[in-house]
Coordinates of C-alpha atoms in Angstrom, one line a residue:
Chain A
X15 CA 19.5 1.0 10.4
X16 CA 17.2 -0.9 8.7
X17 CA 16.1 -4.2 9.5
X18 CA 14.0 -6.9 7.6
X19 CA 11.3 -8.4 9.7
X20 CA 9.0 -11.8 8.2
X21 CA 7.0 -13.5 10.1
X22 CA 8.3 -16.9 11.6
X23 CA 5.9 -19.2 11.4
X24 CA 4.0 -20.8 8.1
X25 CA 0.3 -19.7 8.9
X26 CA 1.4 -16.3 9.8
X27 CA 2.9 -15.9 6.2
X28 CA 0.0 -17.7 4.7
X29 CA -2.4 -14.9 6.3
X30 CA -0.5 -12.0 5.3
X31 CA 0.0 -13.8 1.4
X32 CA -4.2 -13.9 1.6
X33 CA -4.0 -10.5 2.2
X34 CA -2.2 -8.9 -0.2
X35 CA -3.5 -6.8 -3.2
X36 CA -4.7 -9.8 -6.2
X37 CA -4.9 -9.3 -9.5
X38 CA -8.7 -10.1 -10.0
X39 CA -10.7 -9.8 -7.0
X40 CA -13.2 -11.9 -5.3
X41 CA -15.3 -9.7 -2.9
X42 CA -14.6 -7.9 0.0
X43 CA -15.6 -8.7 3.9
X44 CA -17.9 -6.4 5.8
X45 CA -17.5 -4.9 8.9
X46 CA -20.4 -3.7 11.1
X47 CA -20.0 -1.3 13.6
X48 CA -21.8 0.4 16.6
X49 CA -21.7 4.3 17.2
X50 CA -21.9 5.9 20.1
X51 CA -25.5 5.6 20.6
X52 CA -27.7 2.8 18.7
X53 CA -31.6 2.3 19.1
X54 CA -33.4 -0.9 19.0
X55 CA -34.3 -0.7 15.2
X56 CA -30.3 -0.2 14.1
X57 CA -29.0 -2.8 16.2
X58 CA -31.7 -5.6 15.2
X59 CA -30.6 -4.2 12.0
X60 CA -27.0 -4.9 12.2
X61 CA -26.9 -7.8 13.7
X62 CA -29.3 -9.5 11.0
X63 CA -27.3 -7.8 8.4
X64 CA -24.4 -10.3 10.3
X65 CA -26.2 -12.8 9.6
X66 CA -26.8 -12.3 6.4
X67 CA -23.5 -12.4 5.6
X68 CA -22.4 -14.6 8.2
X69 CA -19.4 -15.9 5.8
X70 CA -17.9 -12.6 5.0
X71 CA -18.3 -9.9 7.9
X72 CA -17.1 -9.1 11.0
X73 CA -18.9 -7.5 13.9
X74 CA -18.0 -5.1 16.9
X75 CA -20.4 -5.3 19.5
X76 CA -18.5 -2.5 21.3
X77 CA -19.4 1.1 21.1
X78 CA -17.4 3.7 19.0
X79 CA -17.4 6.8 19.9
X80 CA -15.1 8.5 17.8
X81 CA -15.7 7.4 14.5
X82 CA -17.8 10.3 12.3
X83 CA -17.5 8.9 9.1
X84 CA -18.2 12.7 7.5
X85 CA -15.5 14.2 8.9
X86 CA -12.2 14.6 8.2
X87 CA -10.8 13.8 11.2
X88 CA -13.1 11.2 12.3
X89 CA -12.3 8.5 9.6
X90 CA -8.7 7.4 11.2
X91 CA -10.2 4.5 13.5
X92 CA -12.5 3.5 10.7
X93 CA -8.9 2.8 8.7
X94 CA -7.2 1.4 11.3
X95 CA -10.3 -1.2 11.5
X96 CA -10.4 -1.7 8.1
X97 CA -6.4 -2.8 8.1
X98 CA -6.8 -4.9 11.1
X99 CA -9.7 -6.8 9.9
X100 CA -9.0 -6.4 6.1
X101 CA -12.4 -5.6 5.6
X102 CA -12.8 -3.2 3.1
X103 CA -16.6 -2.3 3.3
X104 CA -18.0 -1.1 6.5
X105 CA -21.8 -0.7 7.9
X106 CA -21.7 1.9 10.9
X107 CA -25.2 2.1 12.5
X108 CA -25.9 4.8 14.9
X109 CA -29.0 6.9 16.3
X110 CA -29.2 10.5 16.8
X111 CA -32.1 13.2 17.7
X112 CA -31.2 14.9 14.2
X113 CA -30.3 11.6 12.2
X114 CA -32.4 8.7 13.6
X115 CA -31.7 5.2 12.7
X116 CA -28.8 5.9 10.7
X117 CA -27.1 3.7 8.7
X118 CA -23.3 5.1 7.2
X119 CA -22.0 2.2 4.1
X120 CA -18.8 3.4 2.9
X121 CA -16.2 1.5 1.1
X122 CA -12.6 1.7 0.9
X123 CA -9.3 1.5 -0.9
X124 CA -6.4 0.6 0.2
X125 CA -7.6 0.9 3.2
X126 CA -8.2 5.0 2.9
X127 CA -12.3 6.0 2.6
X128 CA -13.3 5.9 -0.8
X129 CA -16.7 6.9 -0.8
X130 CA -20.0 6.9 2.0
X131 CA -23.8 6.8 1.4
X132 CA -26.0 7.5 4.9
X133 CA -29.3 5.8 5.0
X134 CA -32.0 6.4 6.9
X135 CA -34.4 3.4 7.8
X136 CA -37.8 3.1 8.2
X137 CA -40.7 0.7 8.4
X138 CA -37.9 -1.5 9.9
X139 CA -39.4 -5.6 9.9
X140 CA -37.1 -8.0 11.5
X141 CA -36.4 -11.6 10.0
X142 CA -37.9 -13.6 12.8
X143 CA -41.3 -11.8 12.4
X144 CA -41.9 -13.0 9.1
X145 CA -43.7 -16.6 8.8
X146 CA -42.9 -18.9 6.1
X147 CA -42.3 -22.4 5.7
X148 CA -39.0 -23.6 6.8
X149 CA -37.9 -25.4 4.2
X150 CA -37.3 -22.8 1.8
X151 CA -35.5 -20.8 4.2
X152 CA -31.9 -20.2 2.4
X153 CA -28.9 -21.4 3.9
X154 CA -25.6 -19.7 4.9
X155 CA -23.3 -18.5 2.3
X156 CA -25.5 -18.9 -0.5
X157 CA -24.7 -16.6 -3.5
X158 CA -28.0 -14.4 -3.8
X159 CA -29.9 -12.3 -6.6
X160 CA -29.9 -8.9 -6.9
X161 CA -32.6 -7.3 -8.0
X162 CA -33.4 -3.1 -8.6
X163 CA -36.4 -2.3 -10.0
X164 CA -37.5 1.7 -10.5
X165 CA -36.2 4.5 -13.0
X166 CA -34.4 6.1 -10.0
X167 CA -31.7 3.9 -9.8
X168 CA -31.0 5.5 -13.4
X169 CA -31.8 9.0 -13.1
X170 CA -30.9 10.2 -9.5
X171 CA -27.5 10.3 -9.0
X172 CA -27.6 9.8 -5.4
X173 CA -29.6 6.3 -5.8
X174 CA -27.0 5.4 -8.3
X175 CA -24.5 5.7 -6.1
X176 CA -26.7 3.5 -3.2
X177 CA -27.2 0.7 -5.8
X178 CA -23.4 0.4 -6.4
X179 CA -22.2 0.2 -2.6
X180 CA -25.7 -2.1 -2.0
X181 CA -24.4 -4.4 -5.0
X182 CA -21.0 -4.3 -3.7
X183 CA -22.1 -5.3 -0.1
X184 CA -24.6 -8.0 -1.0
X185 CA -22.7 -9.7 -3.9
X186 CA -20.9 -12.2 -1.8
X187 CA -17.9 -14.0 -2.9
X188 CA -17.0 -13.5 -7.1
X189 CA -16.8 -17.0 -8.5
X190 CA -16.2 -18.8 -11.8
X191 CA -18.7 -21.7 -11.8
X192 CA -21.9 -21.8 -9.6
X193 CA -23.8 -24.7 -8.7
X194 CA -27.5 -24.1 -9.6
X195 CA -28.8 -26.3 -7.0
X196 CA -27.9 -23.3 -4.6
X197 CA -29.6 -20.9 -5.7
X198 CA -32.1 -19.9 -2.7
X199 CA -31.9 -15.9 -1.5
X200 CA -32.4 -12.5 -3.8
X201 CA -32.3 -9.3 -2.3
X202 CA -35.1 -7.1 -3.6
X203 CA -34.3 -2.7 -3.7
X204 CA -36.6 -1.0 -5.7
X205 CA -36.7 2.8 -5.5
X206 CA -40.8 3.6 -4.6
X207 CA -39.6 7.4 -4.9
X208 CA -36.6 9.3 -5.8
X209 CA -35.3 9.6 -1.8
X210 CA -36.4 6.2 -1.1
X211 CA -35.7 2.2 -1.6
X212 CA -37.6 -0.5 -0.6
X213 CA -35.2 -3.5 0.5
X214 CA -36.5 -7.1 1.2
X215 CA -34.6 -10.3 1.3
X216 CA -36.5 -13.4 -0.3
X217 CA -35.8 -16.5 -0.7
X218 CA -36.7 -18.4 -3.5
X219 CA -39.3 -21.5 -4.5
X220 CA -37.9 -23.2 -7.9
X221 CA -41.0 -25.0 -9.0
X222 CA -41.7 -26.9 -12.0
X223 CA -42.1 -25.6 -15.2
X224 CA -42.4 -27.1 -18.4
X225 CA -38.9 -26.2 -20.1
X226 CA -35.5 -26.9 -18.0
X227 CA -35.8 -23.1 -16.6
X228 CA -37.7 -23.6 -13.3
X229 CA -40.6 -21.3 -12.6
X230 CA -39.2 -18.7 -9.8
X231 CA -41.0 -17.4 -6.9
X232 CA -39.9 -15.3 -4.3
X233 CA -41.2 -15.5 -0.4
X234 CA -40.3 -12.7 1.9
X235 CA -38.3 -14.4 4.6
X236 CA -35.9 -11.2 5.6
X237 CA -35.4 -8.6 7.6
X238 CA -37.3 -5.5 5.4
X239 CA -37.0 -2.1 5.8
X240 CA -37.0 1.2 3.4
X241 CA -34.0 3.1 3.1
X242 CA -34.5 6.8 3.0
X243 CA -31.0 8.8 1.1
X244 CA -29.7 10.9 3.5
X245 CA -25.9 12.3 2.9
X246 CA -23.4 10.6 0.5
X247 CA -19.9 11.2 -0.7
X248 CA -18.8 10.4 -3.5
X249 CA -15.0 9.5 -4.3
X250 CA -12.7 12.3 -5.4
X251 CA -12.1 12.0 -9.5
X252 CA -8.4 10.5 -8.6
X253 CA -8.9 7.8 -6.5
X254 CA -11.7 6.5 -8.7
X255 CA -10.1 6.4 -11.6
X256 CA -7.3 4.7 -9.8
X257 CA -10.1 1.9 -8.2
X258 CA -11.9 1.5 -11.8
X259 CA -8.1 0.4 -13.2
X260 CA -7.9 -2.9 -14.0
X261 CA -4.8 -4.8 -15.2
X262 CA -7.0 -5.2 -18.4
X263 CA -7.7 -2.0 -19.5
X264 CA -5.2 -0.7 -21.2
X265 CA -4.5 -2.7 -24.5
X266 CA 0.1 -2.4 -25.1
X267 CA 0.5 0.0 -27.2
X268 CA 1.6 -1.3 -30.4
X269 CA 5.1 0.6 -31.6
X270 CA 4.2 1.8 -35.2
X271 CA 6.4 1.3 -37.8
X272 CA 8.7 -1.4 -36.1
X273 CA 8.4 -5.2 -37.3
X274 CA 10.0 -8.1 -35.5
X275 CA 11.3 -10.6 -37.9
X276 CA 12.3 -14.3 -36.8
X277 CA 14.3 -14.0 -40.5
X278 CA 15.1 -10.3 -40.7
X279 CA 15.6 -9.1 -37.4
X280 CA 14.1 -5.6 -35.8
X281 CA 12.5 -3.7 -38.9
X282 CA 11.6 -0.5 -38.7
X283 CA 9.7 1.9 -41.4
X284 CA 10.7 5.5 -42.1
X285 CA 8.3 7.4 -44.0
X286 CA 10.2 10.6 -46.0
X287 CA 7.9 13.6 -46.3
X288 CA 7.3 14.9 -50.2
X289 CA 10.5 16.4 -51.1
X290 CA 9.2 19.4 -53.9
X291 CA 12.8 19.9 -55.4
X292 CA 12.5 23.1 -57.1
X293 CA 11.3 24.6 -53.8
X294 CA 14.5 23.3 -51.8
X295 CA 17.2 25.8 -50.7
X296 CA 20.2 24.7 -51.4
X297 CA 23.5 27.2 -50.5
X298 CA 23.2 30.6 -52.0
X299 CA 25.3 31.1 -55.0
X300 CA 24.3 34.5 -56.0
X301 CA 26.9 37.2 -56.4
X302 CA 28.0 39.4 -53.3
X303 CA 26.6 37.3 -50.8
X304 CA 30.0 35.3 -50.1
X305 CA 32.2 36.9 -48.4
X306 CA 35.7 35.1 -49.3
X307 CA 34.2 35.7 -53.2
X308 CA 34.3 39.4 -52.7
X309 CA 37.3 38.6 -51.2
X310 CA 38.8 36.7 -53.9
X311 CA 37.3 39.3 -56.2
X312 CA 39.2 41.9 -54.8
X313 CA 41.9 40.1 -55.2
X314 CA 41.8 38.9 -58.7
X315 CA 41.5 42.7 -59.8
X316 CA 44.2 43.5 -57.9
X317 CA 46.5 40.5 -59.4
X318 CA 44.8 42.0 -62.9
X319 CA 45.9 45.1 -62.4
X320 CA 49.0 44.2 -61.6
X321 CA 49.3 42.0 -64.6
X322 CA 48.1 44.6 -66.6
X323 CA 50.5 47.3 -65.0
X324 CA 53.4 44.8 -65.7
X325 CA 52.2 43.9 -69.5
X326 CA 51.7 47.8 -69.8
X327 CA 55.6 48.0 -68.8
Chain B
X21 CA -41.3 -12.4 -26.1
X22 CA -38.2 -13.0 -23.9
X23 CA -35.9 -11.2 -26.4
X24 CA -37.6 -8.2 -25.7
X25 CA -38.2 -8.1 -21.5
X26 CA -33.9 -9.1 -22.1
X27 CA -33.1 -5.6 -23.9
X28 CA -35.6 -3.8 -21.5
X29 CA -33.9 -5.2 -18.5
X30 CA -30.1 -4.6 -17.6
X31 CA -28.8 -8.2 -16.7
X32 CA -25.7 -9.0 -15.2
X33 CA -25.6 -12.9 -15.1
X34 CA -21.6 -13.0 -13.7
X35 CA -23.5 -11.0 -10.8
X36 CA -27.0 -12.7 -10.4
X37 CA -27.8 -8.7 -11.1
X38 CA -30.9 -7.5 -12.4
X39 CA -32.1 -4.4 -12.9
X40 CA -35.0 -2.5 -14.5
X41 CA -35.1 0.9 -15.3
X42 CA -38.3 1.0 -16.4
X43 CA -40.5 0.3 -13.9
X44 CA -42.5 3.7 -12.4
X45 CA -44.2 3.3 -9.1
X46 CA -47.0 5.1 -8.5
X47 CA -45.8 8.7 -6.3
X48 CA -49.8 8.3 -4.3
X49 CA -48.9 5.9 -2.0
X50 CA -51.2 2.5 -2.5
X51 CA -51.3 0.5 0.8
X52 CA -47.9 -0.8 1.7
X53 CA -49.4 -4.4 1.3
X54 CA -49.7 -3.4 -2.2
X55 CA -46.2 -1.7 -2.7
X56 CA -44.8 -4.5 -1.6
X57 CA -46.9 -6.8 -3.8
X58 CA -45.8 -5.1 -6.5
X59 CA -42.2 -5.2 -5.8
X60 CA -42.1 -8.2 -5.1
X61 CA -44.0 -9.4 -8.6
X62 CA -41.4 -7.3 -10.3
X63 CA -38.3 -8.7 -8.9
X64 CA -39.9 -11.9 -10.1
X65 CA -39.7 -11.3 -13.0
X66 CA -36.1 -10.1 -13.1
X67 CA -35.1 -13.4 -11.3
X68 CA -36.7 -15.7 -13.6
X69 CA -35.0 -13.7 -16.7
X70 CA -31.6 -14.4 -14.9
X71 CA -32.5 -18.0 -14.4
X72 CA -33.6 -18.1 -18.2
X73 CA -29.9 -17.2 -19.0
X74 CA -28.0 -19.4 -16.4
X75 CA -29.8 -22.5 -16.9
X76 CA -29.6 -22.4 -20.5
X77 CA -25.7 -22.5 -20.0
X78 CA -24.1 -25.9 -20.3
X79 CA -24.1 -27.4 -16.7
X80 CA -21.1 -30.2 -15.6
X81 CA -23.1 -32.8 -13.4
X82 CA -21.2 -33.2 -9.9
X83 CA -22.8 -34.6 -6.3
X84 CA -23.7 -31.5 -5.3
X85 CA -26.0 -30.6 -8.1
X86 CA -25.2 -29.5 -11.8
X87 CA -22.6 -26.6 -11.9
X88 CA -22.6 -23.9 -14.6
X89 CA -19.4 -21.5 -16.0
X90 CA -20.5 -18.1 -14.8
X91 CA -19.8 -14.9 -17.3
X92 CA -17.5 -12.4 -16.1
X93 CA -19.6 -9.5 -14.0
X94 CA -20.0 -6.5 -15.8
X95 CA -20.6 -4.1 -13.8
X96 CA -17.6 -2.2 -12.9
X97 CA -17.5 -2.0 -9.3
X98 CA -14.2 0.0 -8.0
X99 CA -11.1 -2.4 -6.4
X100 CA -10.7 -3.0 -2.6
X101 CA -6.9 -2.5 -3.0
X102 CA -4.6 -1.9 -5.9
X103 CA -3.3 -3.4 -8.7
X104 CA 0.0 -5.2 -7.6
X105 CA 2.9 -3.4 -8.9
X106 CA 5.4 -5.2 -10.1
X107 CA 8.4 -5.7 -8.9
X108 CA 11.8 -4.1 -10.0
X109 CA 14.5 -6.9 -10.7
X110 CA 17.2 -7.5 -8.2
X111 CA 20.8 -7.0 -8.9
X112 CA 21.6 -10.4 -10.1
X113 CA 18.7 -10.6 -12.2
X114 CA 19.5 -7.4 -14.1
X115 CA 23.2 -8.8 -14.6
X116 CA 21.9 -12.4 -15.3
X117 CA 19.9 -10.6 -18.1
X118 CA 22.7 -8.7 -19.1
X119 CA 25.1 -11.8 -19.8
X120 CA 22.2 -14.4 -20.6
X121 CA 23.0 -16.6 -18.0
X122 CA 19.7 -19.2 -17.7
X123 CA 18.3 -20.5 -14.4
X124 CA 19.0 -23.9 -13.6
X125 CA 16.6 -26.5 -11.3
X126 CA 19.0 -27.6 -9.1
X127 CA 18.3 -31.5 -7.4
X128 CA 18.2 -31.8 -4.2
X129 CA 20.3 -34.7 -3.5
X130 CA 23.6 -35.2 -5.2
X131 CA 26.1 -37.4 -5.8
X132 CA 29.0 -37.1 -3.2
X133 CA 32.3 -38.1 -4.4
X134 CA 34.5 -38.8 -1.1
X135 CA 31.7 -41.4 0.1
X136 CA 30.4 -42.6 -3.2
X137 CA 26.9 -42.0 -1.8
X138 CA 24.1 -39.5 -2.7
X139 CA 24.2 -37.0 -0.3
X140 CA 21.5 -33.6 0.3
X141 CA 22.4 -30.4 -1.2
X142 CA 21.2 -28.3 1.7
X143 CA 21.0 -29.5 5.6
X144 CA 22.6 -31.8 7.9
X145 CA 25.0 -34.4 6.5
X146 CA 25.3 -32.1 3.2
X147 CA 27.7 -32.4 0.3
X148 CA 30.8 -30.1 0.1
X149 CA 30.2 -29.0 4.0
X150 CA 33.0 -26.5 4.5
X151 CA 33.3 -27.2 8.0
X152 CA 34.0 -31.1 7.7
X153 CA 37.1 -30.9 5.9
X154 CA 39.8 -32.3 8.5
X155 CA 43.2 -31.3 6.8
X156 CA 44.1 -27.8 5.0
X157 CA 46.9 -28.0 2.4
X158 CA 49.4 -25.4 3.2
X159 CA 49.9 -23.1 0.0
X160 CA 53.0 -21.3 -1.0
X161 CA 50.8 -18.1 -0.3
X162 CA 50.2 -18.6 3.2
X163 CA 51.3 -16.9 6.3
X164 CA 52.6 -18.9 8.8
X165 CA 50.8 -18.1 12.2
X166 CA 47.4 -17.7 10.2
X167 CA 44.8 -20.5 11.6
X168 CA 43.0 -21.3 8.1
X169 CA 39.9 -23.0 10.0
X170 CA 39.3 -19.3 11.7
X171 CA 39.8 -18.1 8.0
X172 CA 37.3 -20.0 6.8
X173 CA 35.0 -19.0 9.2
X174 CA 35.6 -15.6 8.9
X175 CA 35.3 -15.8 4.9
X176 CA 31.8 -17.2 5.3
X177 CA 30.8 -14.6 7.9
X178 CA 31.6 -11.9 5.3
X179 CA 30.1 -13.3 2.1
X180 CA 27.0 -14.1 4.5
X181 CA 26.9 -10.2 6.0
X182 CA 27.2 -9.1 1.8
X183 CA 24.0 -11.4 0.8
X184 CA 22.3 -9.8 3.6
X185 CA 23.5 -6.4 2.6
X186 CA 22.3 -7.0 -0.8
X187 CA 18.8 -8.7 0.0
X188 CA 18.2 -4.9 1.8
X189 CA 19.5 -2.6 -1.3
X190 CA 16.8 -5.4 -3.3
X191 CA 14.1 -4.8 -0.6
X192 CA 14.5 -1.1 -0.3
X193 CA 14.4 -0.7 -4.3
X194 CA 11.2 -2.7 -4.0
X195 CA 10.1 -0.6 -1.2
X196 CA 10.8 2.2 -3.4
X197 CA 8.9 1.3 -6.1
X198 CA 6.1 -0.4 -4.2
X199 CA 6.1 -3.9 -5.0
X200 CA 7.4 -5.0 -1.2
X201 CA 6.4 -8.6 -1.0
X202 CA 3.3 -9.2 1.2
X203 CA 5.1 -11.0 3.6
X204 CA 8.0 -8.7 4.6
X205 CA 8.5 -5.4 6.5
X206 CA 11.7 -3.3 6.7
X207 CA 11.4 -2.2 10.0
X208 CA 12.8 1.6 9.9
X209 CA 8.8 2.4 8.6
X210 CA 6.3 2.6 11.7
X211 CA 3.5 1.1 9.5
X212 CA 2.4 -2.0 11.0
X213 CA 2.9 -5.3 9.4
X214 CA 0.2 -6.4 6.9
X215 CA -0.4 -7.7 3.7
X216 CA -1.3 -4.8 2.0
X217 CA 1.5 -2.0 2.4
X218 CA 0.2 0.9 1.1
X219 CA 1.6 3.8 0.2
X220 CA 1.4 6.8 2.4
X221 CA -1.9 8.6 1.7
X222 CA -0.4 11.8 -1.1
X223 CA -1.5 14.9 0.9
X224 CA -2.6 17.5 -1.9
X225 CA -1.7 21.7 -1.8
X226 CA -4.9 22.4 -0.8
X227 CA -5.2 19.8 2.2
X228 CA -1.7 20.9 3.2
X229 CA -2.4 24.9 3.0
X230 CA -5.3 24.1 5.3
X231 CA -3.4 21.6 8.0
X232 CA -0.8 24.6 7.6
X233 CA -3.4 27.4 8.7
X234 CA -5.1 25.4 11.4
X235 CA -1.5 25.3 12.8
X236 CA -0.7 28.8 12.4
X237 CA -4.4 29.8 13.8
X238 CA -3.7 27.4 17.1
X239 CA -0.2 29.8 18.1
X240 CA -0.8 32.4 20.5
X241 CA -0.9 35.5 17.5
X242 CA -2.7 33.8 15.7
X243 CA 0.7 32.8 13.0
X244 CA 0.8 36.5 12.1
X245 CA 4.4 36.5 13.3
X246 CA 5.7 33.4 12.0
X247 CA 8.4 32.8 9.9
X248 CA 7.6 31.6 6.4
X249 CA 9.4 29.5 4.3
X250 CA 11.2 30.1 1.3
X251 CA 8.0 30.2 -1.4
X252 CA 5.2 29.9 1.2
X253 CA 1.9 32.7 0.6
X254 CA 0.5 34.4 3.3
X255 CA -2.6 33.4 4.3
X256 CA -5.7 34.7 2.5
X257 CA -7.6 36.8 4.8
X258 CA -10.3 34.0 6.9
X259 CA -13.4 35.2 8.0
X260 CA -16.0 37.8 7.4
X261 CA -15.1 40.0 4.1
X262 CA -16.6 43.1 5.1
X263 CA -17.1 46.1 2.8
X264 CA -17.4 49.3 4.3
X265 CA -18.7 52.2 2.8
X266 CA -16.5 55.7 2.7
X267 CA -18.5 57.9 5.3
X268 CA -16.9 61.3 4.1
X269 CA -18.0 61.8 0.5
X270 CA -15.1 62.7 -2.0
X271 CA -15.0 65.4 -4.3
X272 CA -18.2 65.2 -6.3
X273 CA -19.3 62.2 -4.9
X274 CA -22.2 61.4 -3.7
X275 CA -22.3 60.6 0.4
X276 CA -22.4 57.1 -0.3
X277 CA -23.4 56.5 3.7
X278 CA -26.3 58.5 3.0
X279 CA -27.1 57.3 0.0
X280 CA -27.5 54.0 1.5
X281 CA -29.6 54.7 4.1
X282 CA -32.2 56.6 1.6
X283 CA -32.2 54.1 -0.6
X284 CA -33.8 51.4 2.4
X285 CA -35.6 54.7 3.5
X286 CA -37.4 54.8 0.1
X287 CA -37.7 51.2 -0.3
X288 CA -39.9 50.9 3.0
X289 CA -42.0 54.0 1.6
X290 CA -42.7 53.1 -1.2
X291 CA -45.7 51.8 -3.1
X292 CA -44.8 48.2 -2.8
X293 CA -43.4 48.3 0.4
X294 CA -45.2 46.0 1.4
X295 CA -43.8 43.4 -0.4
X296 CA -40.9 44.4 1.7
X297 CA -42.1 44.6 4.8
X298 CA -44.1 42.1 5.6
X299 CA -46.9 44.6 7.6
X300 CA -49.4 41.5 9.5
X301 CA -46.6 40.2 11.1
X302 CA -44.9 43.1 12.0
X303 CA -48.0 44.0 13.5
X304 CA -48.4 40.6 15.2
X305 CA -44.8 40.8 16.9
X306 CA -45.8 44.2 17.9
X307 CA -48.7 42.9 19.6
X308 CA -47.5 39.6 21.4
X309 CA -44.4 42.5 22.8
X310 CA -47.1 44.5 24.2
X311 CA -48.7 41.6 25.1
X312 CA -45.8 40.0 27.1
X313 CA -45.2 43.3 28.6
X314 CA -48.4 43.9 30.3
X315 CA -48.2 40.3 31.4
X316 CA -45.0 41.0 32.8
X317 CA -45.9 43.9 34.5
X318 CA -49.1 42.7 36.5
X319 CA -47.0 39.2 38.2
X320 CA -44.2 41.0 38.6
X321 CA -45.0 39.7 42.3
X322 CA -46.1 36.4 41.7
X323 CA -43.3 35.4 39.0
X324 CA -40.1 36.6 39.7
X325 CA -38.3 34.2 36.8
X326 CA -39.7 35.9 34.1
X327 CA -39.8 39.5 35.1
X328 CA -36.4 39.2 36.3
X329 CA -35.0 37.9 32.8
X330 CA -37.2 40.6 31.3
X331 CA -35.7 43.0 33.7
X332 CA -32.2 42.5 32.8
X333 CA -33.1 43.0 28.6
X334 CA -34.9 46.4 29.4
X335 CA -32.6 49.1 29.3
X336 CA -32.0 50.0 33.2
X337 CA -33.6 53.6 34.2
X338 CA -30.5 56.0 35.3
X339 CA -31.3 57.3 38.7
X340 CA -28.6 60.3 38.3
X341 CA -30.8 61.7 35.6
X342 CA -33.4 63.9 36.8
X343 CA -36.9 63.7 35.0
X344 CA -37.3 67.0 32.9
X345 CA -40.6 67.7 34.1
X346 CA -40.8 68.1 37.7
X347 CA -44.7 67.8 38.8
X348 CA -44.8 70.7 41.1

């Protein structure tokens, strides 16, 4: 028998309603995970990424041995976590001999894996190693500027994909109103070669200039690393179409030739095709065509002959 | 000047995103610091371009600072969850639409005639409470032995049951359309309670075929004698596809196997054989092998492991066969 289950507390109900799909979406929550083995670089990268995204990220500290993002069976755990924590973008760090200092960035659609991109980390510099004036340190949870430089991001498909994923990762909340005093961080991504991207996190210094617009200056504060593209998996076509669909995409199809009026009501127009009266086929009145005519003719002949006979007699 | 740079850069002010597609980094790597400096400088220009646009918007002053209305973002990013599906109308809603019944807002407090005061509509001490009636007058249609109070309770139970059933039917219809409300779960389904009640992933024909093939090959006879469902096709041949040439030549046809070996030989012996056979490499391999053999024989006494292994790989001499030429 089917049973209707509803949450018993108001808080639970509010949490569930928050997780329901919305028409206009605000940013994604990030899930940060470890793989079977992680090197020092990978664990510090994950830690620092978590700190950068403090408000909207969840970090799991245990090792996950059964998560293999690029294999067909290895995604079930990820999908379960995504459902549990309501996170739709994940960062999975691991370290193997074949793929040292590996980071897999993936996105989810409806808690199913949508797309994946795997990068290797090189030349990692932790945020503790940067020295700067602490006055300019970016605050937690501020909306960052994101800058992409390099023709690689347009020409190379993997870099294009990475650009999209990084935008999603660093974007933060999608808001309508922005406080101009709260602009204090920027992510710098430059495609230094067709396979390498230099990523760093900078604080913003707003200096006085003559105009209303202050002069912006970047000071490197945060972690900086080189990302080397390894593997990627693009979403399949149908899923991509469904995910890219927004509610305003298809304008309502106007019904043609139908008009709605307050006075006249619903009026429709019917267009008649051109009628060529001389070429129109009416029923065939030619002789010999209709059986009835033939028969009636025969009958007439008989009666005529009879009449003639009679008259002759 | 400003408009020129704006045309070259792709700016998405709604996302505070800037993209400069025209910069070319030198392929010959300059020092790391130079590279970093260059990246920062380019990004500074981008940030400046976005800030130019931002600060020129009309801002409203508040206690925290000037607030600016951001334009909607222009980069198209995939959604994280599906677009909420429209809920199908419930049975009552359909009926109301058909009959033209409008919803009327009801007051929480209603005037009670009997006690001449305002009482609440629902809850404790409500208006027209069914249970509070002290005397029920008997009608001509009533049977003598029946308890009217019990009857009233019964009717109430039936009404409540009917309402529950209708609610379940409506929710089932909503679930079918994929539009179950986020806080409701129908217990027969096994998905955990969550805000997003997503449809189970639809498996395509190819995927299903793969999984069926996997299941078949895991049986004892490799899925050969499994009963097939109506419409199920036999699995395509798995593994390597070998094409063997016929050994015996047909009528008039050249012996294909002979042809094949002749082709290989002619290629090796041909004028351009050095392109196919890497003579240098072959000579090296031969020499190395020879040396290994020599070294193996010389320290046979010392290193038993190495020679032991090589002994295993060498074809063993048949002791039963006597040598052809016996030295007399």
